[in-house]
Amino acid sequence: MVLAERRRIQMTGIVQGVGFRPWIYRLAMQHRISGTVLNSSAGVIIECQGSKAQISDFIASLDHHRPPLARLDSITIDEIEPVPSEAGFEIIQSRQQDTISVSVSADKACCSDCLADMNTPNSRYFRYPFTNCTNCGPRYSIIRTLPYDRPGTAMASFPMCSACEAEYRDPLNRRYHAQPISCPDCGPQLTLKTPDGTSRARGYEALQLAVQALLNGEIVAVKGLGGFHLMVDAQSQQAVTHLRQRKQRKGKPLAVMVADIAAAKALAHGSDTEWQVLTSAERPIVLMDKAPGAALADNIAPGLGRVGLFLPYTPLHHLLLAQLNRPLVATSANISGEPIITDGVSLTARLGQVVDWVLDHDRSIINGCDDSVVQVIAGELQIIRLARGYAPLSLPLNPATPDNTGHPMVLATGPQQKNTLALCTANQMILSPHIGDLFSLQAEAYFQQTLTTFERLYQIQPERICCDRHPDYATSRWALSHSDKPLQVQHHFAHVLAVMAANGIHTQVLGFSFDGTGLGDDGTLWGGELLLCDTQGYRRLEHLSPFSLIGMEQAVRQPWRLLLSLLFNRFQVDDINKFPLSVLANKPASALHNLHTLWRKQQSCISTSSIGRLFDALAALLGLVETTTFEGEAGMKLEALADTILQSGESLASDCHFHLPVRQGDTEQPVWDCESLFDQMLQATLALQLTDKRRGHIALGFHLALAALVTHRAAQYPDLPIALTGGVFQNRLLLTLCRQQLIDAGRTLLSPGLVPVNDGGIALGQLWYGIHQPENHPTDVTQQQGGMSSNTCLQQ
């Protein structure tokens, strides 16, 4: 008689709502073992019993062919007493535990099997826009509580019919315990409404009328997984113009949804990696090079050489695109700067004047989640907006600190713009989906709602709260109102920390932190920084030489003020008036004199060392941007012009080989002399007629000068891994140049992985700092206080 052995196995990671338990059940049947498997808030717990060989083979099989959406972070195996006379293996009811170790799965695109069901006339899912299984469909957007079971989701109000329940309870069916399972007999239904909320049609008729409205050039709000889209015909210049006018979105690029990969290839060129990302289960918006002659309205992405494409990710999207046979603009339904709208009542109240029709449904969106935006640079995925498909993002966390005292429970509130928040549990760090810019009451309420969701899901009581050092950020005010001593982490330090967290690094890193705005230790606005960092602090090694924002925030909206600030360093107002610069042509001399007075007296001015603002100033110099209509506009237009010269194979003009010199600053730190660089670019601008081609040469020279600076300054600090971070490094050309030159020099570059390099990653950086602080930590993290001790600083 073979003696039975029994093991208790706990598995953590993304192991719920992804078909994990039926997979375990099938393995148990295959290896002829008995026992149980259940979902717990601590993960998936298996008890398995059989001979020693059977148990060994079963455990070995856990490393292979896991469900496609699963991710295993940890596995713990304990030997326990066998259960006498146990027969069979069963999946038992979920249970709650005190410690949350499971990760909430992100929403995933409709799988090919469900699409086949939906397109098969004799299937009970034929044309049903909410078809799903354990391999696809909503997760985060419908969950209220963990563990992930139907009563804790938005599907609790939809009792299953007998046919759905049969599939739900069959361990060998791919819809086994698919919590959103439903069909036309028991599930959510479509409704087409007028802008005032009046119902006009239901079911498939609602879909057909919506299709006709889009063909007629009308604007239709369509409810997706994490919120509404505003959709129009992407080939109609007039329809896109109406959308821009009604939404007051003058120039910001619009995303385009296409039916399939063939339709995408008719509109854009891409690498194998880009096509793989486009068709992945995450289905992000992918920024791609627009194909010449692409059949899209000219005002989709004016002045840019790239377009954001994505594929349908819900059955409803597939049904729409299949009938339309044309691309659709699909932009988030929100008022500019506010969160995506998730319910029909709010949509009619806030955007009723924008839309012609609303294609709604009655499955509630519990947690709003916008579309993810990504790009591929040198074969590596870069996340621009972390949202649907990728978020919530969970990263494994070693269960103990180096001194084995364990991690404190930390909450990080993130920045003011592109806000996300982050928290940690015993074994993972979690970064929320994109929340947005916190400049309105609605946005602040959405921040609080997201925070409440994560506190509810993960049942955390934070021991520490981390925030930005800027006292006027909404997130800083929240932290100060909820903690006596929140950890205040400097913005650009947090950028570098986010890359360190993505790589699990706590030792020294050399960080180039380039962005638009962040409060520095000296009360000025930083943004062109070279920092030496570890998890205990940082030192500002070098930076861009400062210049003034005349009018402060007005200078960000009107970059010609930045241009004037740099010109005032070298020229008198009367001389500037003589320059043939289009951006200054309509500015009266009196206005320039008034601004010069403000600049000279430093009234209504603040100094900045921001690379992002330098991009703005150059765009103004070249006549590309007079008034900023969306964030990053200057950088995107300069990159597009520089790209045209690179693609043409033309040699850079001889007077556009710019150089960014390094000199000693007032504090004896090396500074990068932007006045000298700008003077070189001014001379090139004035030397010849300013055509687009000439602008392209100047823009390319600027990018090359920045890349050369990064490579040269990195060489002064050898043997350290390097992080290139901050929103400026979303510039594909600049990042490609820097990466290639640093790799050629033999340097180690740290990848941010799925963490945004823009402000969307700041919360994770704050979290990484908070996790590693001793109990008696300083609360204001500057390079003077809480910075590196002398024995950890790099010797220069």
PDB file of N, CA, C and O in Angstrom, residues 515-517 522-529 540 543-552 555-556 558-570 599 602 604-618 620 660 663 666 671-678 681 702 706:
ATOM      1  N   ASP A 515      12.210  66.947 -17.103  1.00  0.00           N
ATOM      2  CA  ASP A 515      10.765  67.113 -17.277  1.00  0.00           C
ATOM      3  C   ASP A 515      10.416  68.584 -17.377  1.00  0.00           C
ATOM      4  O   ASP A 515      11.286  69.419 -17.637  1.00  0.00           O
ATOM      5  N   GLY A 516       9.140  68.901 -17.148  1.00  0.00           N
ATOM      6  CA  GLY A 516       8.679  70.276 -17.299  1.00  0.00           C
ATOM      7  C   GLY A 516       8.706  71.074 -16.024  1.00  0.00           C
ATOM      8  O   GLY A 516       9.156  72.222 -15.999  1.00  0.00           O
ATOM      9  N   THR A 517       8.240  70.483 -14.928  1.00  0.00           N
ATOM     10  CA  THR A 517       8.097  71.220 -13.679  1.00  0.00           C
ATOM     11  C   THR A 517       8.196  70.287 -12.497  1.00  0.00           C
ATOM     12  O   THR A 517       7.634  69.194 -12.508  1.00  0.00           O
ATOM     13  N   ASP A 522      15.614  74.457  -3.575  1.00  0.00           N
ATOM     14  CA  ASP A 522      15.910  75.879  -3.406  1.00  0.00           C
ATOM     15  C   ASP A 522      14.706  76.777  -3.696  1.00  0.00           C
ATOM     16  O   ASP A 522      14.840  77.999  -3.768  1.00  0.00           O
ATOM     17  N   GLY A 523      13.531  76.171  -3.874  1.00  0.00           N
ATOM     18  CA  GLY A 523      12.328  76.962  -4.121  1.00  0.00           C
ATOM     19  C   GLY A 523      12.122  77.332  -5.574  1.00  0.00           C
ATOM     20  O   GLY A 523      11.127  77.977  -5.917  1.00  0.00           O
ATOM     21  N   THR A 524      13.042  76.937  -6.463  1.00  0.00           N
ATOM     22  CA  THR A 524      12.860  77.161  -7.896  1.00  0.00           C
ATOM     23  C   THR A 524      12.280  75.898  -8.517  1.00  0.00           C
ATOM     24  O   THR A 524      12.130  74.863  -7.858  1.00  0.00           O
ATOM     25  N   LEU A 525      11.969  75.976  -9.806  1.00  0.00           N
ATOM     26  CA  LEU A 525      11.396  74.836 -10.519  1.00  0.00           C
ATOM     27  C   LEU A 525      12.508  74.097 -11.249  1.00  0.00           C
ATOM     28  O   LEU A 525      13.154  74.657 -12.130  1.00  0.00           O
ATOM     29  N   TRP A 526      12.731  72.850 -10.861  1.00  0.00           N
ATOM     30  CA  TRP A 526      13.752  72.035 -11.498  1.00  0.00           C
ATOM     31  C   TRP A 526      13.155  71.308 -12.698  1.00  0.00           C
ATOM     32  O   TRP A 526      11.969  71.381 -12.974  1.00  0.00           O
ATOM     33  N   GLY A 527      14.032  70.590 -13.412  1.00  0.00           N
ATOM     34  CA  GLY A 527      13.553  69.816 -14.553  1.00  0.00           C
ATOM     35  C   GLY A 527      14.641  69.425 -15.529  1.00  0.00           C
ATOM     36  O   GLY A 527      14.357  68.765 -16.532  1.00  0.00           O
ATOM     37  N   GLY A 528      15.887  69.828 -15.235  1.00  0.00           N
ATOM     38  CA  GLY A 528      17.027  69.386 -16.032  1.00  0.00           C
ATOM     39  C   GLY A 528      18.121  68.973 -15.068  1.00  0.00           C
ATOM     40  O   GLY A 528      19.076  69.719 -14.847  1.00  0.00           O
ATOM     41  N   GLU A 529      18.010  67.774 -14.469  1.00  0.00           N
ATOM     42  CA  GLU A 529      18.802  67.403 -13.297  1.00  0.00           C
ATOM     43  C   GLU A 529      19.627  66.140 -13.535  1.00  0.00           C
ATOM     44  O   GLU A 529      19.164  65.190 -14.156  1.00  0.00           O
ATOM     45  N   ARG A 540      22.229  66.481  -5.814  1.00  0.00           N
ATOM     46  CA  ARG A 540      22.140  67.160  -7.113  1.00  0.00           C
ATOM     47  C   ARG A 540      23.562  67.434  -7.598  1.00  0.00           C
ATOM     48  O   ARG A 540      24.256  68.311  -7.104  1.00  0.00           O
ATOM     49  N   HIS A 543      23.078  70.459 -13.275  1.00  0.00           N
ATOM     50  CA  HIS A 543      21.735  70.828 -13.739  1.00  0.00           C
ATOM     51  C   HIS A 543      21.826  71.851 -14.852  1.00  0.00           C
ATOM     52  O   HIS A 543      22.893  72.451 -15.100  1.00  0.00           O
ATOM     53  N   LEU A 544      20.721  72.057 -15.522  1.00  0.00           N
ATOM     54  CA  LEU A 544      20.616  73.089 -16.547  1.00  0.00           C
ATOM     55  C   LEU A 544      20.698  74.457 -15.884  1.00  0.00           C
ATOM     56  O   LEU A 544      20.136  74.668 -14.799  1.00  0.00           O
ATOM     57  N   SER A 545      21.385  75.402 -16.526  1.00  0.00           N
ATOM     58  CA  SER A 545      21.440  76.751 -15.970  1.00  0.00           C
ATOM     59  C   SER A 545      20.036  77.350 -15.956  1.00  0.00           C
ATOM     60  O   SER A 545      19.261  77.176 -16.903  1.00  0.00           O
ATOM     61  N   PRO A 546      19.666  78.032 -14.871  1.00  0.00           N
ATOM     62  CA  PRO A 546      18.283  78.511 -14.733  1.00  0.00           C
ATOM     63  C   PRO A 546      17.977  79.723 -15.604  1.00  0.00           C
ATOM     64  O   PRO A 546      18.855  80.522 -15.923  1.00  0.00           O
ATOM     65  N   PHE A 547      16.726  79.834 -15.999  1.00  0.00           N
ATOM     66  CA  PHE A 547      16.204  81.031 -16.659  1.00  0.00           C
ATOM     67  C   PHE A 547      14.809  81.286 -16.104  1.00  0.00           C
ATOM     68  O   PHE A 547      14.255  80.463 -15.371  1.00  0.00           O
ATOM     69  N   SER A 548      14.228  82.433 -16.409  1.00  0.00           N
ATOM     70  CA  SER A 548      13.010  82.872 -15.738  1.00  0.00           C
ATOM     71  C   SER A 548      11.747  82.510 -16.504  1.00  0.00           C
ATOM     72  O   SER A 548      11.717  82.597 -17.735  1.00  0.00           O
ATOM     73  N   LEU A 549      10.732  82.129 -15.752  1.00  0.00           N
ATOM     74  CA  LEU A 549       9.373  82.032 -16.289  1.00  0.00           C
ATOM     75  C   LEU A 549       8.698  83.370 -16.020  1.00  0.00           C
ATOM     76  O   LEU A 549       8.315  83.659 -14.877  1.00  0.00           O
ATOM     77  N   ILE A 550       8.580  84.201 -17.047  1.00  0.00           N
ATOM     78  CA  ILE A 550       7.982  85.531 -16.874  1.00  0.00           C
ATOM     79  C   ILE A 550       6.466  85.374 -16.842  1.00  0.00           C
ATOM     80  O   ILE A 550       5.849  84.942 -17.814  1.00  0.00           O
ATOM     81  N   GLY A 551       5.881  85.740 -15.692  1.00  0.00           N
ATOM     82  CA  GLY A 551       4.445  85.513 -15.524  1.00  0.00           C
ATOM     83  C   GLY A 551       4.146  84.152 -14.950  1.00  0.00           C
ATOM     84  O   GLY A 551       2.990  83.754 -14.855  1.00  0.00           O
ATOM     85  N   MET A 552       5.192  83.402 -14.590  1.00  0.00           N
ATOM     86  CA  MET A 552       5.076  82.094 -13.948  1.00  0.00           C
ATOM     87  C   MET A 552       4.227  81.140 -14.803  1.00  0.00           C
ATOM     88  O   MET A 552       4.646  80.771 -15.888  1.00  0.00           O
ATOM     89  N   ALA A 555       3.807  81.665 -18.531  1.00  0.00           N
ATOM     90  CA  ALA A 555       4.918  81.335 -19.420  1.00  0.00           C
ATOM     91  C   ALA A 555       4.811  79.909 -19.939  1.00  0.00           C
ATOM     92  O   ALA A 555       5.312  79.599 -21.027  1.00  0.00           O
ATOM     93  N   VAL A 556       4.180  79.017 -19.178  1.00  0.00           N
ATOM     94  CA  VAL A 556       3.973  77.644 -19.644  1.00  0.00           C
ATOM     95  C   VAL A 556       2.928  77.632 -20.756  1.00  0.00           C
ATOM     96  O   VAL A 556       3.069  76.916 -21.752  1.00  0.00           O
ATOM     97  N   GLN A 558       2.123  80.302 -22.626  1.00  0.00           N
ATOM     98  CA  GLN A 558       2.570  81.182 -23.712  1.00  0.00           C
ATOM     99  C   GLN A 558       4.097  81.101 -23.804  1.00  0.00           C
ATOM    100  O   GLN A 558       4.813  81.934 -23.240  1.00  0.00           O
ATOM    101  N   PRO A 559       4.616  80.117 -24.503  1.00  0.00           N
ATOM    102  CA  PRO A 559       6.067  79.881 -24.481  1.00  0.00           C
ATOM    103  C   PRO A 559       6.900  81.004 -25.100  1.00  0.00           C
ATOM    104  O   PRO A 559       8.118  81.028 -24.902  1.00  0.00           O
ATOM    105  N   TRP A 560       6.270  81.956 -25.801  1.00  0.00           N
ATOM    106  CA  TRP A 560       7.036  83.105 -26.288  1.00  0.00           C
ATOM    107  C   TRP A 560       7.579  83.928 -25.117  1.00  0.00           C
ATOM    108  O   TRP A 560       8.581  84.646 -25.271  1.00  0.00           O
ATOM    109  N   ARG A 561       6.979  83.817 -23.938  1.00  0.00           N
ATOM    110  CA  ARG A 561       7.527  84.465 -22.747  1.00  0.00           C
ATOM    111  C   ARG A 561       8.847  83.810 -22.331  1.00  0.00           C
ATOM    112  O   ARG A 561       9.770  84.491 -21.848  1.00  0.00           O
ATOM    113  N   LEU A 562       8.943  82.507 -22.501  1.00  0.00           N
ATOM    114  CA  LEU A 562      10.198  81.807 -22.231  1.00  0.00           C
ATOM    115  C   LEU A 562      11.264  82.228 -23.229  1.00  0.00           C
ATOM    116  O   LEU A 562      12.440  82.423 -22.872  1.00  0.00           O
ATOM    117  N   LEU A 563      10.857  82.358 -24.476  1.00  0.00           N
ATOM    118  CA  LEU A 563      11.765  82.844 -25.513  1.00  0.00           C
ATOM    119  C   LEU A 563      12.326  84.210 -25.130  1.00  0.00           C
ATOM    120  O   LEU A 563      13.543  84.446 -25.186  1.00  0.00           O
ATOM    121  N   LEU A 564      11.431  85.125 -24.703  1.00  0.00           N
ATOM    122  CA  LEU A 564      11.875  86.463 -24.300  1.00  0.00           C
ATOM    123  C   LEU A 564      12.831  86.403 -23.120  1.00  0.00           C
ATOM    124  O   LEU A 564      13.832  87.137 -23.073  1.00  0.00           O
ATOM    125  N   SER A 565      12.554  85.537 -22.167  1.00  0.00           N
ATOM    126  CA  SER A 565      13.420  85.415 -20.994  1.00  0.00           C
ATOM    127  C   SER A 565      14.848  85.094 -21.399  1.00  0.00           C
ATOM    128  O   SER A 565      15.807  85.683 -20.880  1.00  0.00           O
ATOM    129  N   LEU A 566      14.999  84.181 -22.354  1.00  0.00           N
ATOM    130  CA  LEU A 566      16.335  83.819 -22.820  1.00  0.00           C
ATOM    131  C   LEU A 566      16.955  84.928 -23.671  1.00  0.00           C
ATOM    132  O   LEU A 566      18.171  85.163 -23.609  1.00  0.00           O
ATOM    133  N   LEU A 567      16.131  85.614 -24.448  1.00  0.00           N
ATOM    134  CA  LEU A 567      16.652  86.720 -25.267  1.00  0.00           C
ATOM    135  C   LEU A 567      17.074  87.899 -24.400  1.00  0.00           C
ATOM    136  O   LEU A 567      18.063  88.576 -24.701  1.00  0.00           O
ATOM    137  N   PHE A 568      16.325  88.162 -23.321  1.00  0.00           N
ATOM    138  CA  PHE A 568      16.646  89.292 -22.444  1.00  0.00           C
ATOM    139  C   PHE A 568      18.028  89.140 -21.815  1.00  0.00           C
ATOM    140  O   PHE A 568      18.650  90.136 -21.417  1.00  0.00           O
ATOM    141  N   ASN A 569      18.523  87.916 -21.701  1.00  0.00           N
ATOM    142  CA  ASN A 569      19.859  87.709 -21.143  1.00  0.00           C
ATOM    143  C   ASN A 569      20.951  88.259 -22.048  1.00  0.00           C
ATOM    144  O   ASN A 569      22.067  88.527 -21.581  1.00  0.00           O
ATOM    145  N   ARG A 570      20.635  88.438 -23.331  1.00  0.00           N
ATOM    146  CA  ARG A 570      21.675  88.809 -24.302  1.00  0.00           C
ATOM    147  C   ARG A 570      21.389  90.107 -25.051  1.00  0.00           C
ATOM    148  O   ARG A 570      22.323  90.735 -25.565  1.00  0.00           O
ATOM    149  N   TRP A 599      10.974  90.953 -15.825  1.00  0.00           N
ATOM    150  CA  TRP A 599      12.142  90.066 -15.846  1.00  0.00           C
ATOM    151  C   TRP A 599      13.309  90.697 -15.082  1.00  0.00           C
ATOM    152  O   TRP A 599      13.955  90.023 -14.267  1.00  0.00           O
ATOM    153  N   GLN A 602      12.518  90.762 -11.506  1.00  0.00           N
ATOM    154  CA  GLN A 602      12.109  89.424 -11.046  1.00  0.00           C
ATOM    155  C   GLN A 602      10.788  89.477 -10.280  1.00  0.00           C
ATOM    156  O   GLN A 602      10.619  88.843  -9.230  1.00  0.00           O
ATOM    157  N   SER A 604       6.764  88.607 -10.490  1.00  0.00           N
ATOM    158  CA  SER A 604       5.925  87.615 -11.156  1.00  0.00           C
ATOM    159  C   SER A 604       6.781  86.666 -12.004  1.00  0.00           C
ATOM    160  O   SER A 604       6.396  86.268 -13.104  1.00  0.00           O
ATOM    161  N   CYS A 605       7.931  86.333 -11.479  1.00  0.00           N
ATOM    162  CA  CYS A 605       8.848  85.421 -12.168  1.00  0.00           C
ATOM    163  C   CYS A 605       9.303  84.335 -11.200  1.00  0.00           C
ATOM    164  O   CYS A 605       9.337  84.533  -9.984  1.00  0.00           O
ATOM    165  N   ILE A 606       9.672  83.210 -11.742  1.00  0.00           N
ATOM    166  CA  ILE A 606      10.315  82.150 -10.971  1.00  0.00           C
ATOM    167  C   ILE A 606      11.353  81.486 -11.866  1.00  0.00           C
ATOM    168  O   ILE A 606      11.155  81.374 -13.083  1.00  0.00           O
ATOM    169  N   SER A 607      12.473  81.130 -11.283  1.00  0.00           N
ATOM    170  CA  SER A 607      13.548  80.508 -12.060  1.00  0.00           C
ATOM    171  C   SER A 607      13.242  79.036 -12.301  1.00  0.00           C
ATOM    172  O   SER A 607      12.649  78.360 -11.461  1.00  0.00           O
ATOM    173  N   THR A 608      13.692  78.540 -13.441  1.00  0.00           N
ATOM    174  CA  THR A 608      13.528  77.127 -13.765  1.00  0.00           C
ATOM    175  C   THR A 608      14.795  76.589 -14.411  1.00  0.00           C
ATOM    176  O   THR A 608      15.499  77.308 -15.129  1.00  0.00           O
ATOM    177  N   SER A 609      15.072  75.328 -14.158  1.00  0.00           N
ATOM    178  CA  SER A 609      16.169  74.622 -14.836  1.00  0.00           C
ATOM    179  C   SER A 609      15.597  73.480 -15.668  1.00  0.00           C
ATOM    180  O   SER A 609      16.210  72.434 -15.808  1.00  0.00           O
ATOM    181  N   SER A 610      14.428  73.712 -16.241  1.00  0.00           N
ATOM    182  CA  SER A 610      13.663  72.653 -16.893  1.00  0.00           C
ATOM    183  C   SER A 610      14.047  72.456 -18.358  1.00  0.00           C
ATOM    184  O   SER A 610      13.995  73.406 -19.150  1.00  0.00           O
ATOM    185  N   ILE A 611      14.379  71.239 -18.715  1.00  0.00           N
ATOM    186  CA  ILE A 611      14.612  70.891 -20.119  1.00  0.00           C
ATOM    187  C   ILE A 611      13.300  71.004 -20.900  1.00  0.00           C
ATOM    188  O   ILE A 611      13.282  71.432 -22.061  1.00  0.00           O
ATOM    189  N   GLY A 612      12.189  70.623 -20.279  1.00  0.00           N
ATOM    190  CA  GLY A 612      10.894  70.724 -20.953  1.00  0.00           C
ATOM    191  C   GLY A 612      10.577  72.142 -21.371  1.00  0.00           C
ATOM    192  O   GLY A 612      10.056  72.393 -22.468  1.00  0.00           O
ATOM    193  N   ARG A 613      10.887  73.101 -20.506  1.00  0.00           N
ATOM    194  CA  ARG A 613      10.640  74.512 -20.849  1.00  0.00           C
ATOM    195  C   ARG A 613      11.605  74.990 -21.934  1.00  0.00           C
ATOM    196  O   ARG A 613      11.278  75.882 -22.714  1.00  0.00           O
ATOM    197  N   LEU A 614      12.794  74.390 -22.009  1.00  0.00           N
ATOM    198  CA  LEU A 614      13.729  74.735 -23.085  1.00  0.00           C
ATOM    199  C   LEU A 614      13.158  74.291 -24.432  1.00  0.00           C
ATOM    200  O   LEU A 614      13.299  74.993 -25.448  1.00  0.00           O
ATOM    201  N   PHE A 615      12.519  73.116 -24.477  1.00  0.00           N
ATOM    202  CA  PHE A 615      11.810  72.688 -25.677  1.00  0.00           C
ATOM    203  C   PHE A 615      10.747  73.718 -26.061  1.00  0.00           C
ATOM    204  O   PHE A 615      10.593  74.060 -27.234  1.00  0.00           O
ATOM    205  N   ASP A 616      10.007  74.197 -25.074  1.00  0.00           N
ATOM    206  CA  ASP A 616       8.955  75.192 -25.335  1.00  0.00           C
ATOM    207  C   ASP A 616       9.539  76.455 -25.955  1.00  0.00           C
ATOM    208  O   ASP A 616       8.984  77.016 -26.909  1.00  0.00           O
ATOM    209  N   ALA A 617      10.654  76.913 -25.384  1.00  0.00           N
ATOM    210  CA  ALA A 617      11.270  78.150 -25.880  1.00  0.00           C
ATOM    211  C   ALA A 617      11.739  77.994 -27.320  1.00  0.00           C
ATOM    212  O   ALA A 617      11.579  78.908 -28.147  1.00  0.00           O
ATOM    213  N   LEU A 618      12.330  76.841 -27.655  1.00  0.00           N
ATOM    214  CA  LEU A 618      12.778  76.614 -29.029  1.00  0.00           C
ATOM    215  C   LEU A 618      11.584  76.540 -29.980  1.00  0.00           C
ATOM    216  O   LEU A 618      11.647  77.082 -31.096  1.00  0.00           O
ATOM    217  N   ALA A 620       8.835  78.105 -29.704  1.00  0.00           N
ATOM    218  CA  ALA A 620       8.408  79.491 -29.914  1.00  0.00           C
ATOM    219  C   ALA A 620       9.365  80.201 -30.866  1.00  0.00           C
ATOM    220  O   ALA A 620       8.939  80.925 -31.778  1.00  0.00           O
ATOM    221  N   LEU A 660      26.055  72.098 -26.052  1.00  0.00           N
ATOM    222  CA  LEU A 660      25.582  72.583 -24.754  1.00  0.00           C
ATOM    223  C   LEU A 660      26.763  72.556 -23.790  1.00  0.00           C
ATOM    224  O   LEU A 660      27.106  71.519 -23.231  1.00  0.00           O
ATOM    225  N   ARG A 663      29.665  74.708 -17.469  1.00  0.00           N
ATOM    226  CA  ARG A 663      30.460  75.692 -16.735  1.00  0.00           C
ATOM    227  C   ARG A 663      30.166  75.555 -15.238  1.00  0.00           C
ATOM    228  O   ARG A 663      29.236  74.868 -14.840  1.00  0.00           O
ATOM    229  N   ASP A 666      26.874  79.119  -9.706  1.00  0.00           N
ATOM    230  CA  ASP A 666      27.063  79.947  -8.513  1.00  0.00           C
ATOM    231  C   ASP A 666      27.367  79.113  -7.279  1.00  0.00           C
ATOM    232  O   ASP A 666      28.004  79.579  -6.334  1.00  0.00           O
ATOM    233  N   VAL A 671      27.038  73.433 -14.262  1.00  0.00           N
ATOM    234  CA  VAL A 671      25.725  73.720 -14.857  1.00  0.00           C
ATOM    235  C   VAL A 671      25.868  73.664 -16.370  1.00  0.00           C
ATOM    236  O   VAL A 671      26.930  73.921 -16.935  1.00  0.00           O
ATOM    237  N   TRP A 672      24.769  73.336 -17.029  1.00  0.00           N
ATOM    238  CA  TRP A 672      24.732  73.205 -18.477  1.00  0.00           C
ATOM    239  C   TRP A 672      24.217  74.527 -19.038  1.00  0.00           C
ATOM    240  O   TRP A 672      23.080  74.932 -18.786  1.00  0.00           O
ATOM    241  N   ASP A 673      25.049  75.189 -19.799  1.00  0.00           N
ATOM    242  CA  ASP A 673      24.822  76.588 -20.182  1.00  0.00           C
ATOM    243  C   ASP A 673      23.787  76.691 -21.300  1.00  0.00           C
ATOM    244  O   ASP A 673      24.121  76.717 -22.485  1.00  0.00           O
ATOM    245  N   CYS A 674      22.503  76.780 -20.912  1.00  0.00           N
ATOM    246  CA  CYS A 674      21.443  76.824 -21.923  1.00  0.00           C
ATOM    247  C   CYS A 674      21.435  78.155 -22.674  1.00  0.00           C
ATOM    248  O   CYS A 674      20.959  78.224 -23.810  1.00  0.00           O
ATOM    249  N   GLU A 675      21.983  79.234 -22.057  1.00  0.00           N
ATOM    250  CA  GLU A 675      22.035  80.517 -22.766  1.00  0.00           C
ATOM    251  C   GLU A 675      22.943  80.413 -23.985  1.00  0.00           C
ATOM    252  O   GLU A 675      22.623  80.932 -25.063  1.00  0.00           O
ATOM    253  N   SER A 676      24.073  79.746 -23.823  1.00  0.00           N
ATOM    254  CA  SER A 676      24.984  79.562 -24.947  1.00  0.00           C
ATOM    255  C   SER A 676      24.335  78.709 -26.035  1.00  0.00           C
ATOM    256  O   SER A 676      24.407  79.050 -27.226  1.00  0.00           O
ATOM    257  N   LEU A 677      23.694  77.606 -25.631  1.00  0.00           N
ATOM    258  CA  LEU A 677      23.010  76.749 -26.612  1.00  0.00           C
ATOM    259  C   LEU A 677      21.931  77.536 -27.336  1.00  0.00           C
ATOM    260  O   LEU A 677      21.809  77.449 -28.578  1.00  0.00           O
ATOM    261  N   PHE A 678      21.161  78.306 -26.598  1.00  0.00           N
ATOM    262  CA  PHE A 678      20.065  79.034 -27.234  1.00  0.00           C
ATOM    263  C   PHE A 678      20.589  80.106 -28.180  1.00  0.00           C
ATOM    264  O   PHE A 678      19.985  80.352 -29.237  1.00  0.00           O
ATOM    265  N   MET A 681      21.277  78.463 -31.415  1.00  0.00           N
ATOM    266  CA  MET A 681      20.050  78.151 -32.157  1.00  0.00           C
ATOM    267  C   MET A 681      19.407  79.419 -32.707  1.00  0.00           C
ATOM    268  O   MET A 681      18.818  79.402 -33.794  1.00  0.00           O
ATOM    269  N   PHE A 702      19.328  70.368 -31.966  1.00  0.00           N
ATOM    270  CA  PHE A 702      18.989  70.506 -30.545  1.00  0.00           C
ATOM    271  C   PHE A 702      18.941  69.132 -29.873  1.00  0.00           C
ATOM    272  O   PHE A 702      19.517  68.934 -28.798  1.00  0.00           O
ATOM    273  N   LEU A 706      21.523  67.682 -26.837  1.00  0.00           N
ATOM    274  CA  LEU A 706      21.087  67.138 -25.544  1.00  0.00           C
ATOM    275  C   LEU A 706      21.628  65.727 -25.334  1.00  0.00           C
ATOM    276  O   LEU A 706      22.085  65.380 -24.238  1.00  0.00           O
TER     277      LEU A 706
END
